[in-house]
PDB file of C-alpha atoms in Angstrom:
ATOM      1  CA  MET A   1     -13.923   5.470 -11.794  1.00 43.00           C
ATOM      2  CA  ILE A   2     -14.763   9.693 -11.596  1.00 39.00           C
ATOM      3  CA  ARG A   3     -16.643  11.121  -8.624  1.00 44.00           C
ATOM      4  CA  VAL A   4     -16.994  14.954  -8.478  1.00 39.00           C
ATOM      5  CA  VAL A   5     -17.594  16.523  -5.468  1.00 40.00           C
ATOM      6  CA  VAL A   6     -18.746  20.405  -5.456  1.00 39.00           C
ATOM      7  CA  ILE A   7     -19.369  22.363  -2.479  1.00 38.00           C
ATOM      8  CA  PHE A   8     -20.197  26.439  -3.481  1.00 39.00           C
ATOM      9  CA  CYS A   9     -19.601  28.502  -0.563  1.00 40.00           C
ATOM     10  CA  PHE A  10     -20.036  32.154   0.512  1.00 36.00           C
ATOM     11  CA  PHE A  11     -17.416  33.169   3.455  1.00 35.00           C
ATOM     12  CA  LEU A  12     -17.964  36.587   5.287  1.00 33.00           C
ATOM     13  CA  CYS A  13     -15.207  36.578   8.292  1.00 33.00           C
ATOM     14  CA  SER A  14     -15.301  38.443  11.595  1.00 30.00           C
ATOM     15  CA  LEU A  15     -14.725  38.198  15.495  1.00 26.00           C
ATOM     16  CA  LYS A  16     -16.831  40.092  17.569  1.00 29.00           C
ATOM     17  CA  GLY A  17     -17.252  43.351  15.448  1.00 26.00           C
ATOM     18  CA  GLN A  18     -13.881  43.488  13.816  1.00 22.00           C
ATOM     19  CA  ASP A  19     -13.140  42.024  10.412  1.00 23.00           C
ATOM     20  CA  VAL A  20     -10.585  39.276  10.464  1.00 23.00           C
ATOM     21  CA  PHE A  21      -9.562  39.734   6.846  1.00 27.00           C
ATOM     22  CA  ASN A  22      -9.287  43.934   7.091  1.00 28.00           C
ATOM     23  CA  SER A  23     -13.016  44.335   5.777  1.00 29.00           C
ATOM     24  CA  PHE A  24     -12.402  41.692   3.355  1.00 45.00           C
ATOM     25  CA  GLU A  25     -15.101  40.123   1.849  1.00 60.00           C
ATOM     26  CA  GLU A  26     -15.353  37.305  -0.943  1.00 73.00           C
ATOM     27  CA  SER A  27     -17.662  35.172  -2.856  1.00 85.00           C
ATOM     28  CA  LEU A  28     -15.782  31.747  -3.376  1.00 87.00           C
ATOM     29  CA  LEU A  29     -16.540  28.424  -5.371  1.00 89.00           C
ATOM     30  CA  ARG A  30     -14.728  25.043  -4.925  1.00 90.00           C
ATOM     31  CA  THR A  31     -14.957  22.187  -6.921  1.00 91.00           C
ATOM     32  CA  SER A  32     -13.268  18.665  -6.370  1.00 90.00           C
ATOM     33  CA  GLY A  33     -12.117  16.389  -9.182  1.00 92.00           C
ATOM     34  CA  PHE A  34     -11.253  12.193  -8.507  1.00 92.00           C
ATOM     35  CA  ALA A  35      -9.761  10.092 -10.585  1.00 92.00           C
ATOM     36  CA  SER A  36      -8.511   6.230  -9.911  1.00 91.00           C
ATOM     37  CA  LYS A  37      -7.378   3.572 -12.309  1.00 90.00           C
ATOM     38  CA  LYS A  38      -6.491  -0.127 -11.922  1.00 89.00           C
ATOM     39  CA  VAL A  39      -2.816  -0.911 -13.153  1.00 89.00           C
ATOM     40  CA  ILE A  40      -1.244  -4.481 -13.592  1.00 88.00           C
ATOM     41  CA  SER A  41       1.937  -4.639 -11.393  1.00 89.00           C
ATOM     42  CA  ASP A  42       5.169  -4.951 -11.993  1.00 90.00           C
ATOM     43  CA  LEU A  43       6.681  -5.769  -8.895  1.00 90.00           C
ATOM     44  CA  LEU A  44       5.800  -8.257  -6.455  1.00 89.00           C
ATOM     45  CA  GLU A  45       7.116  -8.165  -2.729  1.00 91.00           C
ATOM     46  CA  ILE A  46       7.174 -11.445  -1.276  1.00 90.00           C
ATOM     47  CA  ASN A  47       7.268 -11.594   2.706  1.00 91.00           C
ATOM     48  CA  PHE A  48       8.392 -14.591   4.254  1.00 91.00           C
ATOM     49  CA  TYR A  49       7.404 -14.819   7.876  1.00 92.00           C
ATOM     50  CA  ILE A  50       9.980 -17.921   9.874  1.00 93.00           C
ATOM     51  CA  SER A  51       8.744 -18.931  13.734  1.00 92.00           C
ATOM     52  CA  THR A  52      10.244 -21.414  15.546  1.00 93.00           C
ATOM     53  CA  VAL A  53       9.171 -22.253  19.199  1.00 94.00           C
ATOM     54  CA  ASP A  54      11.497 -24.385  21.574  1.00 95.00           C
ATOM     55  CA  GLU A  55      11.985 -24.992  25.475  1.00 94.00           C
ATOM     56  CA  ASN A  56      15.946 -24.218  25.070  1.00 96.00           C
ATOM     57  CA  TYR A  57      16.952 -20.689  24.195  1.00 96.00           C
ATOM     58  CA  GLN A  58      19.405 -22.170  21.963  1.00 96.00           C
ATOM     59  CA  SER A  59      17.655 -24.558  19.940  1.00 96.00           C
ATOM     60  CA  SER A  60      14.981 -22.031  19.094  1.00 95.00           C
ATOM     61  CA  VAL A  61      17.602 -19.705  17.834  1.00 96.00           C
ATOM     62  CA  ASP A  62      19.286 -22.543  15.744  1.00 96.00           C
ATOM     63  CA  LEU A  63      16.097 -24.171  14.325  1.00 95.00           C
ATOM     64  CA  SER A  64      15.018 -20.975  13.357  1.00 94.00           C
ATOM     65  CA  GLY A  65      18.692 -19.959  12.117  1.00 94.00           C
ATOM     66  CA  ASN A  66      18.396 -23.214  10.194  1.00 94.00           C
ATOM     67  CA  LYS A  67      14.932 -22.403   8.395  1.00 93.00           C
ATOM     68  CA  PHE A  68      16.525 -18.929   6.839  1.00 93.00           C
ATOM     69  CA  ASN A  69      19.488 -20.854   5.711  1.00 93.00           C
ATOM     70  CA  GLN A  70      17.226 -23.352   3.743  1.00 91.00           C
ATOM     71  CA  LEU A  71      15.213 -20.164   2.418  1.00 92.00           C
ATOM     72  CA  LYS A  72      17.890 -18.945   0.989  1.00 92.00           C
ATOM     73  CA  LYS A  73      19.266 -21.777  -0.447  1.00 91.00           C
ATOM     74  CA  SER A  74      15.890 -22.066  -2.356  1.00 90.00           C
ATOM     75  CA  ILE A  75      16.174 -18.985  -3.483  1.00 90.00           C
ATOM     76  CA  ASN A  76      19.758 -19.624  -4.808  1.00 91.00           C
ATOM     77  CA  ARG A  77      18.067 -22.763  -6.669  1.00 89.00           C
ATOM     78  CA  ALA A  78      15.632 -20.319  -8.187  1.00 88.00           C
ATOM     79  CA  GLY A  79      18.269 -17.986  -9.885  1.00 88.00           C
ATOM     80  CA  ILE A  80      18.074 -15.178  -7.713  1.00 89.00           C
ATOM     81  CA  LYS A  81      21.107 -14.242  -5.465  1.00 87.00           C
ATOM     82  CA  ASP A  82      20.377 -14.803  -1.266  1.00 81.00           C
ATOM     83  CA  ASP A  83      21.455 -10.801  -0.863  1.00 86.00           C
ATOM     84  CA  MET A  84      18.428  -9.886  -2.328  1.00 91.00           C
ATOM     85  CA  LEU A  85      16.560 -11.125   0.767  1.00 91.00           C
ATOM     86  CA  LYS A  86      16.070  -8.337   3.076  1.00 94.00           C
ATOM     87  CA  VAL A  87      15.564  -9.450   7.082  1.00 94.00           C
ATOM     88  CA  ARG A  88      12.925  -6.421   8.244  1.00 93.00           C
ATOM     89  CA  GLY A  89      12.628  -7.831  12.007  1.00 95.00           C
ATOM     90  CA  TYR A  90      14.241 -10.274  14.080  1.00 96.00           C
ATOM     91  CA  SER A  91      12.881 -11.167  17.720  1.00 96.00           C
ATOM     92  CA  ILE A  92      13.499 -13.681  20.166  1.00 96.00           C
ATOM     93  CA  ASN A  93      10.069 -13.970  22.814  1.00 96.00           C
ATOM     94  CA  LYS A  94       9.453 -15.731  25.797  1.00 95.00           C
ATOM     95  CA  GLN A  95       6.050 -17.389  26.284  1.00 94.00           C
ATOM     96  CA  TYR A  96       4.174 -19.989  27.723  1.00 93.00           C
ATOM     97  CA  ASP A  97       3.224 -23.299  26.560  1.00 90.00           C
ATOM     98  CA  TYR A  98      -0.632 -24.235  27.733  1.00 89.00           C
ATOM     99  CA  SER A  99      -0.908 -27.471  25.491  1.00 85.00           C
ATOM    100  CA  ASP A 100      -0.709 -29.479  28.136  1.00 84.00           C
ATOM    101  CA  PRO A 101      -3.338 -28.481  30.744  1.00 84.00           C
ATOM    102  CA  ASP A 102      -1.438 -30.149  33.768  1.00 84.00           C
ATOM    103  CA  GLU A 103       1.596 -28.139  33.270  1.00 86.00           C
ATOM    104  CA  ARG A 104       2.911 -24.323  32.027  1.00 90.00           C
ATOM    105  CA  LYS A 105       6.032 -24.303  30.174  1.00 91.00           C
ATOM    106  CA  LEU A 106       8.223 -21.644  29.466  1.00 94.00           C
ATOM    107  CA  VAL A 107       9.385 -21.748  25.795  1.00 95.00           C
ATOM    108  CA  TYR A 108      10.980 -19.250  23.352  1.00 97.00           C
ATOM    109  CA  ASN A 109       9.597 -17.991  20.084  1.00 96.00           C
ATOM    110  CA  THR A 110      12.296 -16.746  17.593  1.00 96.00           C
ATOM    111  CA  SER A 111      11.105 -15.335  14.445  1.00 95.00           C
ATOM    112  CA  TYR A 112      12.181 -13.735  11.204  1.00 95.00           C
ATOM    113  CA  ASP A 113      10.442 -11.270   8.589  1.00 94.00           C
ATOM    114  CA  ILE A 114      12.172 -10.953   5.396  1.00 94.00           C
ATOM    115  CA  SER A 115      11.182  -9.329   2.187  1.00 94.00           C
ATOM    116  CA  LEU A 116      12.052 -10.155  -1.149  1.00 93.00           C
ATOM    117  CA  THR A 117      11.135  -8.073  -4.095  1.00 93.00           C
ATOM    118  CA  ILE A 118      11.230  -8.993  -7.746  1.00 91.00           C
ATOM    119  CA  SER A 119       9.396  -8.394 -11.496  1.00 91.00           C
ATOM    120  CA  ASN A 120       6.495  -9.721 -11.525  1.00 87.00           C
ATOM    121  CA  GLU A 121       6.524 -12.123 -14.102  1.00 87.00           C
ATOM    122  CA  LYS A 122       4.962 -15.536 -14.094  1.00 85.00           C
ATOM    123  CA  LYS A 123       8.171 -17.681 -14.822  1.00 85.00           C
ATOM    124  CA  LEU A 124      10.165 -16.029 -12.157  1.00 86.00           C
ATOM    125  CA  ILE A 125       7.411 -16.353  -9.539  1.00 85.00           C
ATOM    126  CA  ASP A 126       6.582 -19.754 -10.216  1.00 85.00           C
ATOM    127  CA  ASN A 127      10.479 -20.549 -10.098  1.00 85.00           C
ATOM    128  CA  ILE A 128      10.344 -19.113  -6.694  1.00 86.00           C
ATOM    129  CA  PHE A 129       7.281 -21.156  -5.303  1.00 83.00           C
ATOM    130  CA  SER A 130       8.283 -24.593  -6.731  1.00 83.00           C
ATOM    131  CA  ASN A 131      11.677 -24.216  -4.894  1.00 84.00           C
ATOM    132  CA  VAL A 132      10.898 -22.502  -1.715  1.00 83.00           C
ATOM    133  CA  GLU A 133       7.278 -24.564  -1.139  1.00 76.00           C
ATOM    134  CA  ASP A 134      10.003 -27.386   0.191  1.00 75.00           C
ATOM    135  CA  VAL A 135      10.776 -25.089   3.346  1.00 78.00           C
ATOM    136  CA  LYS A 136       8.228 -26.291   6.085  1.00 79.00           C
ATOM    137  CA  GLY A 137       7.155 -23.838   8.565  1.00 79.00           C
ATOM    138  CA  VAL A 138       7.399 -20.760   6.454  1.00 85.00           C
ATOM    139  CA  GLU A 139       4.426 -18.159   5.845  1.00 85.00           C
ATOM    140  CA  LEU A 140       4.226 -15.583   3.694  1.00 82.00           C
ATOM    141  CA  LYS A 141       2.405 -12.481   2.170  1.00 84.00           C
ATOM    142  CA  LEU A 142       2.424 -11.091  -1.077  1.00 85.00           C
ATOM    143  CA  VAL A 143       1.870  -7.377  -2.164  1.00 85.00           C
ATOM    144  CA  PHE A 144       1.715  -6.343  -5.586  1.00 86.00           C
ATOM    145  CA  LYS A 145       3.459  -2.670  -6.166  1.00 87.00           C
ATOM    146  CA  LEU A 146       4.344  -0.408  -8.962  1.00 89.00           C
ATOM    147  CA  SER A 147       7.936   0.281  -9.674  1.00 91.00           C
ATOM    148  CA  ASP A 148       8.948   4.475  -9.431  1.00 91.00           C
ATOM    149  CA  ASP A 149       8.731   5.390 -12.954  1.00 92.00           C
ATOM    150  CA  LYS A 150       5.471   3.398 -13.785  1.00 91.00           C
ATOM    151  CA  LEU A 151       3.970   5.100 -10.512  1.00 89.00           C
ATOM    152  CA  ASP A 152       4.640   8.538 -11.000  1.00 90.00           C
ATOM    153  CA  LYS A 153       3.599   8.169 -14.540  1.00 92.00           C
ATOM    154  CA  VAL A 154       0.072   6.790 -13.173  1.00 90.00           C
ATOM    155  CA  LYS A 155       0.126   9.481 -10.083  1.00 89.00           C
ATOM    156  CA  LYS A 156       0.366  11.774 -13.494  1.00 91.00           C
ATOM    157  CA  ASP A 157      -1.940  10.978 -15.531  1.00 92.00           C
ATOM    158  CA  LEU A 158      -4.316  10.930 -12.471  1.00 91.00           C
ATOM    159  CA  LEU A 159      -3.735  14.179 -11.399  1.00 91.00           C
ATOM    160  CA  SER A 160      -4.386  15.616 -14.373  1.00 92.00           C
ATOM    161  CA  GLN A 161      -7.803  13.969 -14.963  1.00 93.00           C
ATOM    162  CA  ALA A 162      -8.461  14.959 -11.304  1.00 92.00           C
ATOM    163  CA  ILE A 163      -7.866  18.623 -12.033  1.00 92.00           C
ATOM    164  CA  LYS A 164      -9.556  18.915 -15.609  1.00 94.00           C
ATOM    165  CA  ASN A 165     -12.610  17.047 -13.968  1.00 93.00           C
ATOM    166  CA  ALA A 166     -13.057  19.989 -11.299  1.00 92.00           C
ATOM    167  CA  LYS A 167     -12.178  22.833 -14.157  1.00 92.00           C
ATOM    168  CA  GLN A 168     -15.273  20.900 -15.600  1.00 93.00           C
ATOM    169  CA  SER A 169     -17.505  20.744 -12.834  1.00 92.00           C
ATOM    170  CA  ALA A 170     -16.959  24.823 -12.317  1.00 91.00           C
ATOM    171  CA  GLU A 171     -17.401  25.833 -15.676  1.00 92.00           C
ATOM    172  CA  HIS A 172     -20.517  23.944 -15.515  1.00 92.00           C
ATOM    173  CA  ILE A 173     -21.793  25.692 -12.162  1.00 90.00           C
ATOM    174  CA  ALA A 174     -20.700  29.103 -13.227  1.00 89.00           C
ATOM    175  CA  LYS A 175     -22.719  28.039 -16.411  1.00 90.00           C
ATOM    176  CA  ASP A 176     -25.873  27.197 -15.000  1.00 89.00           C
ATOM    177  CA  MET A 177     -25.946  29.964 -12.354  1.00 87.00           C
ATOM    178  CA  GLY A 178     -25.092  32.713 -14.320  1.00 89.00           C
ATOM    179  CA  ILE A 179     -21.486  33.791 -12.710  1.00 87.00           C
ATOM    180  CA  LYS A 180     -18.244  34.344 -13.963  1.00 90.00           C
ATOM    181  CA  LEU A 181     -15.424  32.842 -12.554  1.00 89.00           C
ATOM    182  CA  GLY A 182     -12.423  34.468 -11.371  1.00 89.00           C
ATOM    183  CA  LYS A 183      -8.581  33.491 -10.750  1.00 90.00           C
ATOM    184  CA  VAL A 184      -7.996  30.171  -8.928  1.00 90.00           C
ATOM    185  CA  LYS A 185      -7.454  30.930  -5.330  1.00 90.00           C
ATOM    186  CA  ASP A 186      -6.043  27.831  -3.748  1.00 90.00           C
ATOM    187  CA  ILE A 187      -5.105  24.030  -4.907  1.00 89.00           C
ATOM    188  CA  ILE A 188      -5.612  21.323  -2.644  1.00 87.00           C
ATOM    189  CA  TYR A 189      -3.474  17.957  -4.028  1.00 81.00           C
ATOM    190  CA  ASN A 190      -4.269  14.613  -2.837  1.00 68.00           C
ATOM    191  CA  TYR A 191      -6.653  15.350  -0.350  1.00 46.00           C
ATOM    192  CA  ASP A 192      -8.854  12.545   1.508  1.00 39.00           C
ATOM    193  CA  ARG A 193      -7.073  10.410  -1.074  1.00 38.00           C
ATOM    194  CA  VAL A 194      -6.782   6.915  -0.854  1.00 37.00           C
ATOM    195  CA  ASP A 195      -3.002   5.458  -0.119  1.00 39.00           C
ATOM    196  CA  ASP A 196      -0.837   5.384  -2.998  1.00 37.00           C
ATOM    197  CA  ILE A 197      -0.889   1.516  -3.611  1.00 36.00           C
ATOM    198  CA  PRO A 198      -3.475  -0.276  -1.346  1.00 37.00           C
ATOM    199  CA  PRO A 199      -1.587  -4.039  -1.188  1.00 38.00           C
ATOM    200  CA  ILE A 200      -3.387  -6.915  -2.643  1.00 36.00           C
ATOM    201  CA  ILE A 201      -2.408  -9.235   0.076  1.00 36.00           C
ATOM    202  CA  HIS A 202      -2.601 -12.930  -0.030  1.00 37.00           C
ATOM    203  CA  ARG A 203      -1.693 -15.178   2.891  1.00 36.00           C
ATOM    204  CA  LYS A 204      -1.484 -18.420   2.832  1.00 41.00           C
ATOM    205  CA  ARG A 205       0.535 -21.539   3.644  1.00 43.00           C
ATOM    206  CA  MET A 206       3.198 -22.207   0.798  1.00 44.00           C
ATOM    207  CA  ALA A 207       1.139 -25.475  -0.127  1.00 44.00           C
ATOM    208  CA  GLN A 208      -1.736 -23.724  -0.767  1.00 47.00           C
ATOM    209  CA  ILE A 209       0.024 -20.833  -2.852  1.00 45.00           C
ATOM    210  CA  SER A 210       2.210 -23.899  -4.469  1.00 44.00           C
ATOM    211  CA  SER A 211      -0.969 -25.667  -5.219  1.00 42.00           C
ATOM    212  CA  SER A 212      -2.770 -22.534  -6.954  1.00 46.00           C
ATOM    213  CA  LEU A 213       0.108 -21.681  -8.790  1.00 45.00           C
ATOM    214  CA  ILE A 214       0.390 -25.651 -10.371  1.00 39.00           C
ATOM    215  CA  SER A 215      -3.516 -25.224 -11.266  1.00 42.00           C
ATOM    216  CA  GLY A 216      -3.069 -22.746 -13.355  1.00 47.00           C
ATOM    217  CA  GLY A 217      -3.340 -19.632 -10.946  1.00 55.00           C
ATOM    218  CA  ASP A 218      -1.368 -16.521 -12.357  1.00 62.00           C
ATOM    219  CA  LEU A 219      -0.492 -13.898 -10.148  1.00 64.00           C
ATOM    220  CA  SER A 220       1.727 -11.972 -12.620  1.00 64.00           C
ATOM    221  CA  ASN A 221      -1.680 -10.149 -13.796  1.00 69.00           C
ATOM    222  CA  SER A 222      -2.434  -8.699 -10.414  1.00 77.00           C
ATOM    223  CA  GLU A 223      -3.781  -5.527 -10.533  1.00 81.00           C
ATOM    224  CA  VAL A 224      -3.048  -2.397  -7.737  1.00 83.00           C
ATOM    225  CA  GLU A 225      -5.580   0.785  -8.238  1.00 85.00           C
ATOM    226  CA  HIS A 226      -4.366   3.879  -7.049  1.00 85.00           C
ATOM    227  CA  SER A 227      -6.409   7.280  -7.003  1.00 88.00           C
ATOM    228  CA  GLU A 228      -5.806  11.209  -6.908  1.00 89.00           C
ATOM    229  CA  ARG A 229      -8.035  13.703  -5.737  1.00 90.00           C
ATOM    230  CA  VAL A 230      -7.439  17.507  -5.964  1.00 91.00           C
ATOM    231  CA  TYR A 231      -9.913  20.600  -4.712  1.00 91.00           C
ATOM    232  CA  ILE A 232      -9.680  24.013  -6.611  1.00 91.00           C
ATOM    233  CA  VAL A 233     -11.247  27.238  -4.995  1.00 90.00           C
ATOM    234  CA  TRP A 234     -12.384  30.081  -7.601  1.00 87.00           C
ATOM    235  CA  SER A 235     -13.024  33.418  -6.967  1.00 89.00           C
ATOM    236  CA  ILE A 236     -16.466  34.784  -8.552  1.00 88.00           C
ATOM    237  CA  LEU A 237     -16.394  38.128 -10.162  1.00 86.00           C
ATOM    238  CA  LYS A 238     -19.380  40.168  -8.863  1.00 71.00           C
TER     239      LYS A 238
END
């Protein structure tokens, strides 16, 4: 997808009768080039969320700890070392249980936020979910990503295309208006651009994810989109 935005402007800068840039007056042309591309991801980040609630502080802590240990064992069964699981967050919070309208109960909510990054391969993904689905009460989020090497290549290709588009736009405008382009005065990269990798997120219960995979779903073909935008400012020869 290519989108070109063109702004043609002349600047005369003055302040209270005095020139800001030492009587400098110049005609400028600014063009914008934009390029985006969808790429099949080569990495998958799985975020696991564990949350347990109990009236007893220690029981809440023990319950969440047991679920975390179950998760690590299921990852081991999938052939992945449990040290690949990274704990991003751990918290114990007081809250009130209003399930009984006649009695408000103080309970403790213990939660883990855990991430696992793997190669985005169907066989590996299927193997993980087939083992992890036995761990009850765990929610997850999937974020499809690009490895650093692949992302660098995509960004370079897109930036090159965006610059080419901006240059072509400037040349077309100059030809149509009968003007001549001078030197490049400024280049602004990544202006108003989309995030590097907008995540494709699936937030479902484990059973729902597993059911989708069993029915033939293939997460390894998931795409991510990246874009680059560049502004180039040209001087105009008189």
